[in-house]
Structure formats: structure tokens, C-alpha cells
Amino acid sequence: MTDARVTLDTITSLAKRRGFIFQSSEIYGGLASCWDFGPLGVELKNNVKNLWWKHVVRMRDDVTGMDSSILMHPDVWVASGHVGAFHDMLVDCMNCKTRVREDHLENGKCPRCGGSEFTEPKKFQLMFKTHAGSTEGGTMDIWLRPETCQGIFVDFKLMQTASRLKVPFGIAQIGKSFRNEVTTKSFIFRSREFEQMEMEFFCKSDEADQWYEHWRDARWNWYIDHVGVKKENLKLAPHAPENLAHYAKAAVDIVYNFPFGWNEIEGVHNRTDFDLKSHQEHAKKELLYFDQETNEKFIPWVIETSAGVERCCLVAMCDAYDEDEIGGEKRTVLRFKHAIAPIKVAVFPLQKNPELQVPARKIYEELNDSFNCVFDVAGNIGRRYRRQDEIGTPYCVTIDFDSLNDQAVTIRERDTTEQVRIGMDKVKSWLLEKLL
Ligand code: GAP
């Protein structure tokens, strides 16, 4: 294992070459800050989402899940504060004409040319606007949601009644969000279309500090224990009181040491009763919670955990990336945690001939309903191992000529490259024990 940090260019080119992530609409010259996930990328993304869902929703009996609509009534975004306050202040550099966020100037200088003269700052709305309805029936201006949590707040009553959960409890969802971001570099770190994994935990106001700490710690541990991020590459960055969002009483970012510096992957916020109160006022619908034990009616406070799926994928790739030497040959390896690896097992017949291919295919088909597997016959065995190392496949199963006599196969482990010989009838249970 080496300590060298990977560059963003290396990750970007590996991601493209091996089918993780491509530029959107590439044949038309691409669309800035929009990305397509290829065969391995979609598996990686699904693994991240499933892992989050497992630990935030499925394994807890105080959190339930939902999937709300991307398009919502436009008043939602007035109540949430986005129509009034979700904008960047932009300036144009007088020298090179680059438009840049005022808060992204480097010591008051243009990050592109170093110029120090700018136009007056202008407001730039970050939500994408679109229209619902045909022109005949009249159209309505609506927004693409810039965060998924508002779907949770506006359905709070319906969800609480349907789930019969009592405060304290949480509602979680994963879904697309859209922001017309001005700064569009750093690969998938900041996109215009991305997915969020958000959880809103409703509690009594006097228990909010305790739940805030609980969720901050739970989310920190998730990155280390389940995504496999190295502790030294993670930090907690609490927001100073003067930098808190308009709705927050306390906030902390979980930040990662990306190749381009420490940046946020997830935010944990104490949102107070701001959102439910504001929707209650704007929608003129009561959003009080009735506590049957105490006969009290109140608006719960909310602790939010909000993570980006793509940012988490980028963290997983950067943190797993390694280069070492095997038998004097340099290799690239993604040391993914098993749950994160897009492919769990690769099955190889040593050579292409049917004598080996038929039993190899049989093993592949047996494994395929339990794990995501690939079958590969192309190239020498060393090259096939390297191909799997580079995409982070934990195990490779090889069927050779001895297999025909001893009914056993070789299983090679990615990180150590150690090999064990296992009877064909035990391959599945051996892998199940290692992988699940
Ligand atoms: N509901 C609170 C909220 O949306 P946020 O800090 O604006 O808070 C939460 O976003 C998370 O969503 C971020 O930590 C990040 O992981 C992800 N995110 C936000 N904007 C993003 C973008 N333009 N591209 C990719 N991920 C983004």
C-alpha cells in the first residue's frame, strides 16, 4: 500500500476508461457539470445508496423511507426560503470577462487571470425554472427541486399518520436535485444534476442537541466503518454561528481530503422548527404533532443529515485508489470495501477452450444470483487480474486444467493477491461468507 494521494485527473481518466463516469452528451461536445454513469458507475452509485438506506432506514425502527416528486407546488420554494434567498452573488472580471462567485475570489483576485477589478455583484438564482401544463390550459412556472428534504417536510403529516411513528422519528429519501451551479469544475464534486441522500429527524426541541450529536456521530462512523474511508482523510467542520444558514441553529460538515482540498461530503444541521412552521404558515394547514402521552400539540424540531451520492462515490474512488507492485510490475488497485465494489467476483477459465469454459460458465451462473459477477476469457490471466484490480473486484475465481481432475478452483484475493484452492461445490458458500 502506498501513501501517495491520487490526482483528480487520474481518477477522472480511470472513471472514463473503465466505464464508471462519462461527460454527458459527449458526442455534442458535452454539457458542463452533467455526468453519465456507465456500467460500473451505476453499480457503484447503487451500492452507495443501498448502504446508506440499509444503515439510515432499514436497520433502524425509528426512521422510515419515502420517495417524493421532483416537481412540487411553486409555493413550497417560497416557504422554504429558496425563491428569496437561494442565489449566488456573481461578479465579472473586468480583465478576462470570467463570471465568478464573489465568495470564490482568491484573496480578492480573479481565480483565472489574477485580475482585481470586477463589476458590481449581481444575484443569480440557483434553481432551474420550468413550466407545467399546456399553453391551452394555462401554464404554471415551477422549479426543479434544489434539495429533496422539502418533499419530506410537506408530507410530514401524511407520513407520520401512515407510519404511525411517534416523535422522535425520522423520514429519509434519496433522489435527484438540481442546481444551476456557477462553478463547474472538480469532476462530479459539483454538478448541476445530482442525487441527495437526506434524512429529517423530528424530535422535541429540548432533545434536539442530543439528537444532533447522535446523528453527527452516526454519519461520521458510517463513512469510516461502511464506506471504508481512512480516518485521516475525514474531518468535522462545524459552521461558525455567523455562517449558519437562515434556518439553522447548529451545523457541521463532514469534509473529505479530496485531491483538490478539504471539501464537504455531507452536512448535519439542526434546522429547528423553521421548515414545518414556514409550511404551516404558507399552506395554511396545521402541521402540529399531537403527543398522546402528554396531550401536547407542538411543531417538532428537525435534525437533518444531507449527503451527496456523487460526492460519496468520488470519496469512495479517491480513498480506495492505490498503486503497488506485484512481481516487479506496477498495478493500479481500487481497494473498495466489499459492499462498495461494483463487481464482487470475476470468473475466468484459464484458457478459451470449451473444456474449461463450460464448467467456468456454470460456476459464474451459480454465483450470479448472489453477487454481481463478470465472466472474462480475454487475455492472459495476469492481465485479467489487473483489469479486475483496477476496478476494485475483491475476488477472482480461475478454473484451470487441474480443476477437471480435482473439482477445485483457485480464488485470488485483490488486496493481498493471495490464492486459495477451494472445491467447486464450496465456492459459493466460501464467497458468501467473505462478501456478505
Ligand atoms: N437540505 C440541505 C441541503 O441540501 P446542502 O449543503 O446544500 O444542504 C447537501 O447539500 C449535500 O448535497 C452536500 O453536502 C453535497 O454532498 C450535496 N450537494 C450539494 N450541491 C451539490 C452539487 N451541486 N453537486 C453535487 N452534490 C451536491
XYZ file of N, CA and C in Angstrom, residues 198-374:
531
model
N -31.060 12.218 2.012
C -31.392 13.120 3.115
C -32.288 12.431 4.133
N -32.095 12.785 5.389
C -32.909 12.238 6.471
C -33.260 13.379 7.410
N -34.549 13.525 7.677
C -35.024 14.572 8.588
C -35.549 13.876 9.833
N -34.959 14.192 10.982
C -35.308 13.523 12.224
C -36.088 14.494 13.102
N -37.352 14.153 13.388
C -38.261 15.047 14.109
C -38.203 14.726 15.605
N -37.952 15.754 16.404
C -37.815 15.498 17.846
C -38.331 16.700 18.639
N -38.365 16.543 19.971
C -38.763 17.675 20.820
C -37.613 18.676 20.864
N -37.960 19.962 21.045
C -36.908 20.991 20.987
C -35.833 20.758 22.047
N -36.272 20.278 23.248
C -35.257 20.136 24.305
C -34.405 18.869 24.131
N -34.719 18.067 23.093
C -33.878 16.889 22.824
C -33.050 17.069 21.539
N -33.191 18.257 20.933
C -32.563 18.460 19.620
C -31.034 18.389 19.689
N -30.446 18.968 20.754
C -28.970 18.969 20.839
C -28.437 17.544 20.921
N -29.151 16.725 21.682
C -28.722 15.334 21.867
C -28.842 14.535 20.558
N -29.931 14.760 19.795
C -30.085 14.050 18.518
C -29.100 14.553 17.466
N -28.798 15.835 17.555
C -27.795 16.414 16.638
C -26.461 15.686 16.824
N -26.069 15.500 18.076
C -24.805 14.793 18.353
C -24.885 13.335 17.921
N -26.041 12.737 18.171
C -26.224 11.332 17.783
C -26.026 11.154 16.279
N -26.684 12.018 15.499
C -26.616 11.849 14.039
C -25.257 12.256 13.488
N -24.632 13.271 14.050
C -23.282 13.654 13.622
C -22.339 12.447 13.784
N -22.443 11.779 14.938
C -21.543 10.645 15.195
C -21.900 9.444 14.319
N -23.212 9.213 14.158
C -23.641 8.057 13.348
C -23.173 8.217 11.906
N -23.272 9.428 11.371
C -22.884 9.656 9.974
C -21.363 9.598 9.812
N -20.633 10.130 10.770
C -19.164 10.056 10.736
C -18.731 8.577 10.714
N -19.327 7.791 11.611
C -18.951 6.370 11.710
C -19.299 5.616 10.435
N -20.400 6.000 9.780
C -20.810 5.315 8.537
C -19.703 5.412 7.484
N -19.132 6.600 7.331
C -18.069 6.764 6.320
C -16.863 5.881 6.642
N -16.548 5.785 7.926
C -15.356 5.020 8.296
C -15.639 3.509 8.282
N -16.712 3.099 8.942
C -16.968 1.658 9.111
C -17.549 1.010 7.861
N -18.346 1.735 7.090
C -19.073 1.077 5.999
C -18.604 1.490 4.607
N -18.257 2.768 4.429
C -17.712 3.165 3.116
C -16.211 2.833 3.085
N -15.596 2.760 4.277
C -14.182 2.374 4.343
C -13.227 3.540 4.173
N -13.696 4.773 4.458
C -12.837 5.951 4.295
C -11.790 5.985 5.421
N -10.554 6.320 5.052
C -9.487 6.397 6.066
C -9.756 7.599 6.971
N -9.622 7.349 8.279
C -9.932 8.377 9.280
C -9.165 9.679 9.031
N -7.905 9.539 8.615
C -7.081 10.751 8.458
C -7.549 11.615 7.286
N -8.422 11.060 6.439
C -8.928 11.844 5.303
C -10.298 12.470 5.567
N -10.790 12.332 6.806
C -12.098 12.907 7.160
C -11.934 13.904 8.298
N -12.765 14.941 8.264
C -12.753 15.914 9.370
C -14.175 16.390 9.611
N -14.426 16.871 10.818
C -15.696 17.551 11.090
C -15.415 19.051 11.033
N -16.223 19.773 10.292
C -16.030 21.226 10.188
C -17.304 21.933 10.651
N -17.367 22.304 11.937
C -18.570 22.992 12.432
C -18.691 24.378 11.806
N -19.925 24.822 11.532
C -20.126 26.171 10.982
C -20.028 27.190 12.118
N -19.347 28.276 11.872
C -19.329 29.361 12.865
C -20.729 29.964 12.922
N -21.163 30.442 14.105
C -22.541 30.961 14.232
C -22.886 31.983 13.148
N -21.903 32.839 12.755
C -22.219 33.880 11.758
C -22.371 33.300 10.344
N -21.960 32.046 10.135
C -22.094 31.433 8.796
C -23.266 30.467 8.687
N -24.081 30.361 9.735
C -25.181 29.389 9.697
C -26.229 29.795 8.661
N -26.850 28.767 8.016
C -27.947 29.046 7.079
C -29.108 29.685 7.841
N -30.007 30.339 7.080
C -31.081 31.103 7.739
C -31.947 30.237 8.655
N -32.002 28.913 8.377
C -32.898 28.051 9.145
C -32.192 27.311 10.286
N -30.861 27.441 10.398
C -30.138 26.507 11.270
C -29.721 27.104 12.602
N -29.756 26.253 13.641
C -29.248 26.666 14.954
C -27.808 26.157 15.137
N -27.527 25.002 14.533
C -26.164 24.456 14.583
C -25.952 23.641 13.320
N -24.715 23.599 12.829
C -24.442 22.832 11.611
C -22.986 22.397 11.597
N -22.782 21.191 11.092
C -21.415 20.704 10.945
C -21.316 19.998 9.596
N -20.199 20.214 8.906
C -19.962 19.481 7.655
C -19.009 18.338 7.934
N -19.279 17.206 7.276
C -18.278 16.141 7.254
C -17.481 16.407 5.991
N -16.195 16.699 6.144
C -15.385 17.090 4.986
C -14.328 16.034 4.712
N -13.994 15.897 3.422
C -13.043 14.875 2.980
C -11.847 15.561 2.322
N -10.704 14.926 2.466
C -9.475 15.446 1.874
C -9.409 15.040 0.388
N -10.209 15.736 -0.446
C -10.246 15.463 -1.890
C -8.889 15.849 -2.508
N -8.587 15.358 -3.727
C -7.331 15.756 -4.369
C -7.230 17.276 -4.537
N -8.371 17.983 -4.516
C -8.347 19.446 -4.678
C -8.573 20.156 -3.338
N -8.400 19.429 -2.222
C -8.503 20.063 -0.898
C -9.674 19.529 -0.089
N -9.744 20.028 1.166
C -10.816 19.585 2.078
C -12.144 20.199 1.635
N -13.140 19.346 1.398
C -14.444 19.843 0.973
C -15.558 18.961 1.524
N -16.760 19.563 1.534
C -17.914 18.911 2.171
C -18.411 17.681 1.399
N -18.722 16.597 2.145
C -19.473 15.484 1.552
C -20.899 15.496 2.092
N -21.020 15.897 3.347
C -22.333 15.805 3.993
C -22.471 16.908 5.031
N -23.704 17.363 5.218
C -23.979 18.348 6.268
C -24.954 17.760 7.282
N -24.709 18.060 8.556
C -25.663 17.689 9.617
C -26.121 19.006 10.238
N -27.442 19.226 10.203
C -27.969 20.530 10.625
C -29.045 20.385 11.681
N -29.065 21.305 12.618
C -30.226 21.452 13.491
C -31.076 22.547 12.839
N -32.180 22.134 12.170
C -32.982 23.088 11.388
C -34.086 23.724 12.217
N -34.082 23.483 13.506
C -35.125 23.982 14.435
C -36.519 23.579 13.924
N -37.523 24.454 14.168
C -38.875 24.149 13.656
C -39.161 25.016 12.425
N -38.076 25.567 11.838
C -38.225 26.536 10.746
C -39.099 26.006 9.610
N -38.797 24.807 9.112
C -39.447 24.333 7.879
C -40.927 24.038 8.089
N -41.235 23.262 9.152
C -42.651 22.915 9.368
C -43.460 24.169 9.675
N -42.883 25.071 10.440
C -43.578 26.319 10.783
C -43.863 27.124 9.523
N -42.868 27.219 8.689
C -43.000 28.028 7.485
C -44.028 27.414 6.526
N -44.014 26.081 6.376
C -45.027 25.442 5.511
C -46.419 25.576 6.124
N -46.491 25.494 7.438
C -47.799 25.666 8.093
C -48.366 27.052 7.785
N -47.515 28.047 7.844
C -47.962 29.429 7.584
C -48.354 29.621 6.120
N -47.492 29.150 5.206
C -47.751 29.388 3.780
C -48.903 28.541 3.254
N -48.974 27.270 3.663
C -50.028 26.384 3.136
C -51.338 26.564 3.917
N -51.239 27.223 5.048
C -52.393 27.395 5.943
C -52.996 26.038 6.319
N -52.132 25.096 6.596
C -52.538 23.756 7.054
C -51.768 23.466 8.334
N -52.496 22.932 9.309
C -51.846 22.660 10.589
C -50.837 21.518 10.462
N -49.621 21.743 10.915
C -48.596 20.690 10.856
C -48.098 20.348 12.262
N -49.029 20.474 13.241
C -48.656 20.179 14.620
C -48.619 18.670 14.842
N -47.757 18.262 15.732
C -47.704 16.857 16.135
C -48.446 16.743 17.466
N -49.290 15.703 17.587
C -50.029 15.519 18.838
C -49.392 14.387 19.632
N -48.882 14.724 20.802
C -48.255 13.731 21.670
C -49.335 13.130 22.572
N -49.689 11.849 22.308
C -50.807 11.240 23.041
C -50.487 11.027 24.510
N -49.213 10.870 24.820
C -48.863 10.618 26.223
C -49.026 11.855 27.077
N -48.629 13.010 26.508
C -48.660 14.232 27.327
C -49.824 15.153 26.952
N -50.576 14.742 25.916
C -51.666 15.587 25.408
C -51.183 16.946 24.889
N -49.929 16.998 24.488
C -49.355 18.261 23.990
C -49.429 18.298 22.479
N -49.591 19.496 21.921
C -49.506 19.682 20.464
C -48.323 20.610 20.210
N -47.428 20.225 19.319
C -46.275 21.096 19.051
C -45.694 20.827 17.671
N -44.903 21.794 17.198
C -44.166 21.601 15.945
C -42.801 21.024 16.314
N -42.493 19.820 15.836
C -41.203 19.224 16.208
C -40.033 19.998 15.616
N -38.893 19.865 16.255
C -37.644 20.366 15.695
C -37.052 19.278 14.798
N -36.143 19.698 13.928
C -35.615 18.770 12.925
C -34.089 18.738 12.941
N -33.560 17.531 13.019
C -32.121 17.331 12.778
C -32.007 16.688 11.398
N -31.233 17.311 10.541
C -31.100 16.838 9.157
C -29.703 16.276 8.900
N -29.676 15.146 8.164
C -28.392 14.697 7.609
C -28.565 14.716 6.092
N -27.627 15.365 5.397
C -27.804 15.552 3.953
C -26.484 15.280 3.229
N -26.476 14.192 2.444
C -25.239 13.787 1.763
C -25.468 13.730 0.262
N -24.402 13.947 -0.517
C -24.479 13.841 -1.969
C -24.015 12.462 -2.409
N -24.814 11.813 -3.263
C -24.452 10.465 -3.726
C -23.169 10.515 -4.561
N -23.106 11.457 -5.504
C -21.937 11.530 -6.387
C -20.686 11.884 -5.591
N -20.839 12.794 -4.623
C -19.661 13.140 -3.802
C -19.181 11.915 -3.042
N -20.130 11.114 -2.568
C -19.745 9.917 -1.824
C -19.050 8.905 -2.764
N -19.530 8.816 -4.015
C -18.865 7.928 -4.990
C -17.432 8.414 -5.239
N -17.271 9.737 -5.355
C -15.937 10.285 -5.614
C -15.013 10.022 -4.412
N -15.560 10.178 -3.214
C -14.785 9.869 -1.997
C -14.366 8.405 -2.014
N -15.327 7.520 -2.329
C -15.023 6.076 -2.315
C -13.907 5.767 -3.312
N -13.962 6.389 -4.503
C -12.939 6.110 -5.521
C -11.578 6.678 -5.115
N -11.555 7.937 -4.653
C -10.272 8.567 -4.283
C -9.637 7.813 -3.123
N -10.471 7.426 -2.143
C -9.910 6.811 -0.947
C -9.439 5.385 -1.201
N -10.083 4.704 -2.161
C -9.725 3.300 -2.436
C -8.536 3.200 -3.386
N -8.231 4.307 -4.085
C -7.195 4.248 -5.129
C -5.817 3.963 -4.533
N -5.126 3.042 -5.148
C -3.763 2.735 -4.696
C -2.944 2.203 -5.875
N -1.646 2.338 -5.745
C -0.728 1.739 -6.730
C 0.295 0.942 -5.947
N 0.589 -0.267 -6.421
C 1.671 -1.028 -5.789
C 2.397 -1.823 -6.866
N 3.225 -2.763 -6.451
C 3.999 -3.542 -7.404
C 3.797 -5.012 -7.120
N 3.438 -5.769 -8.144
C 3.254 -7.217 -7.990
C 4.213 -7.897 -8.964
N 5.136 -8.686 -8.437
C 6.110 -9.394 -9.281
C 6.887 -8.436 -10.170
N 7.253 -7.286 -9.622
C 8.041 -6.311 -10.372
C 7.218 -5.486 -11.345
N 5.907 -5.700 -11.359
C 5.052 -4.959 -12.294
C 4.145 -4.012 -11.520
N 4.057 -2.784 -12.009
C 3.204 -1.800 -11.329
C 1.732 -2.155 -11.524
N 0.938 -2.051 -10.484
C -0.501 -2.254 -10.693
C -1.288 -1.133 -10.025
N -2.454 -0.858 -10.602
C -3.395 0.093 -10.007
C -4.495 -0.740 -9.389
N -4.855 -0.387 -8.155
C -5.901 -1.163 -7.485
C -6.848 -0.227 -6.744
N -8.136 -0.502 -6.860
C -9.123 0.217 -6.046
C -9.466 -0.713 -4.885
N -9.036 -0.314 -3.672
C -9.255 -1.182 -2.507
C -10.619 -0.877 -1.880
N -11.664 -1.054 -2.696
C -13.026 -0.791 -2.212
C -13.388 -1.754 -1.087
N -14.177 -1.286 -0.133
C -14.870 -2.182 0.793
C -15.752 -3.096 -0.054
N -15.976 -4.309 0.407
C -16.773 -5.251 -0.398
C -18.137 -4.682 -0.791
N -18.807 -4.024 0.179
C -20.164 -3.537 -0.107
C -20.177 -2.454 -1.187
N -19.046 -1.781 -1.381
C -18.968 -0.671 -2.328
C -18.544 -1.156 -3.716
N -17.766 -2.235 -3.784
C -17.198 -2.696 -5.066
C -18.302 -2.969 -6.084
N -18.187 -2.404 -7.299
C -19.239 -2.608 -8.310
C -19.383 -4.077 -8.703
N -18.260 -4.772 -8.851
C -18.284 -6.198 -9.193
C -17.662 -6.932 -8.020
N -18.313 -7.990 -7.579
C -17.784 -8.694 -6.400
C -16.863 -9.844 -6.802
N -17.193 -10.516 -7.911
C -16.435 -11.707 -8.289
C -16.267 -11.739 -9.809
N -15.030 -12.076 -10.248
C -14.792 -12.314 -11.683
C -14.469 -13.798 -11.838
N -15.049 -14.415 -12.871
C -14.799 -15.841 -13.104
C -14.043 -15.991 -14.423
N -12.926 -16.703 -14.359
C -12.069 -16.888 -15.549
C -11.839 -18.364 -15.834
N -12.104 -18.837 -17.055
C -11.474 -20.088 -17.462
C -10.031 -19.753 -17.836
N -9.083 -20.589 -17.447
C -7.677 -20.251 -17.700
C -7.439 -19.992 -19.181
N -8.053 -20.865 -20.020
C -7.948 -20.675 -21.466
C -9.336 -20.708 -22.094
N -9.348 -20.385 -23.397
C -10.653 -20.217 -24.063
C -11.358 -21.538 -24.392
N -10.648 -22.675 -24.349
C -11.250 -23.905 -24.879
C -12.486 -24.349 -24.089
N -13.434 -25.019 -24.767
C -14.715 -25.353 -24.158
C -14.587 -26.236 -22.915
N -13.554 -27.051 -22.855
C -13.347 -27.920 -21.697
C -13.337 -27.114 -20.389
N -12.729 -25.921 -20.463
C -12.670 -25.067 -19.270
C -13.836 -24.069 -19.223
N -14.236 -23.631 -20.419
C -15.296 -22.593 -20.451
C -16.619 -23.108 -19.893
N -16.945 -24.357 -20.201
C -18.261 -24.864 -19.777
C -18.371 -24.914 -18.245
N -17.415 -25.555 -17.521
C -17.549 -25.526 -16.052
C -17.402 -24.114 -15.470
N -16.576 -23.274 -16.111
C -16.400 -21.896 -15.597
C -17.714 -21.124 -15.706
N -18.374 -21.301 -16.841
C -19.656 -20.625 -17.072
C -20.696 -21.097 -16.045
N -20.632 -22.400 -15.737
C -21.591 -22.964 -14.769
C -21.379 -22.303 -13.389
N -20.126 -22.163 -12.991
C -19.845 -21.520 -11.692
C -20.307 -20.067 -11.727
N -20.017 -19.378 -12.837
C -20.422 -17.968 -12.988
C -21.943 -17.834 -12.808
N -22.678 -18.749 -13.466
C -24.145 -18.654 -13.375
C -24.656 -18.978 -11.968
N -23.959 -19.851 -11.278
C -24.358 -20.166 -9.893
C -24.137 -18.969 -8.962
N -23.050 -18.244 -9.219
C -22.713 -17.115 -8.339
C -23.533 -15.870 -8.644
N -23.934 -15.767 -9.917
C -24.561 -14.546 -10.417
C -25.843 -14.140 -9.705
N -26.558 -15.093 -9.115
C -27.794 -14.666 -8.448
C -27.527 -14.183 -7.013
N -26.302 -14.331 -6.534
C -25.987 -13.811 -5.195
C -25.107 -12.569 -5.249
N -24.236 -12.492 -6.257
C -23.318 -11.339 -6.345
C -23.302 -10.818 -7.766
N -22.875 -9.561 -7.901
C -22.649 -9.032 -9.240
C -21.309 -9.594 -9.746
N -21.374 -10.410 -10.811
C -20.164 -11.106 -11.293
C -19.883 -10.736 -12.742
N -18.629 -10.963 -13.174
C -18.328 -10.895 -14.605
C -17.645 -12.190 -15.003
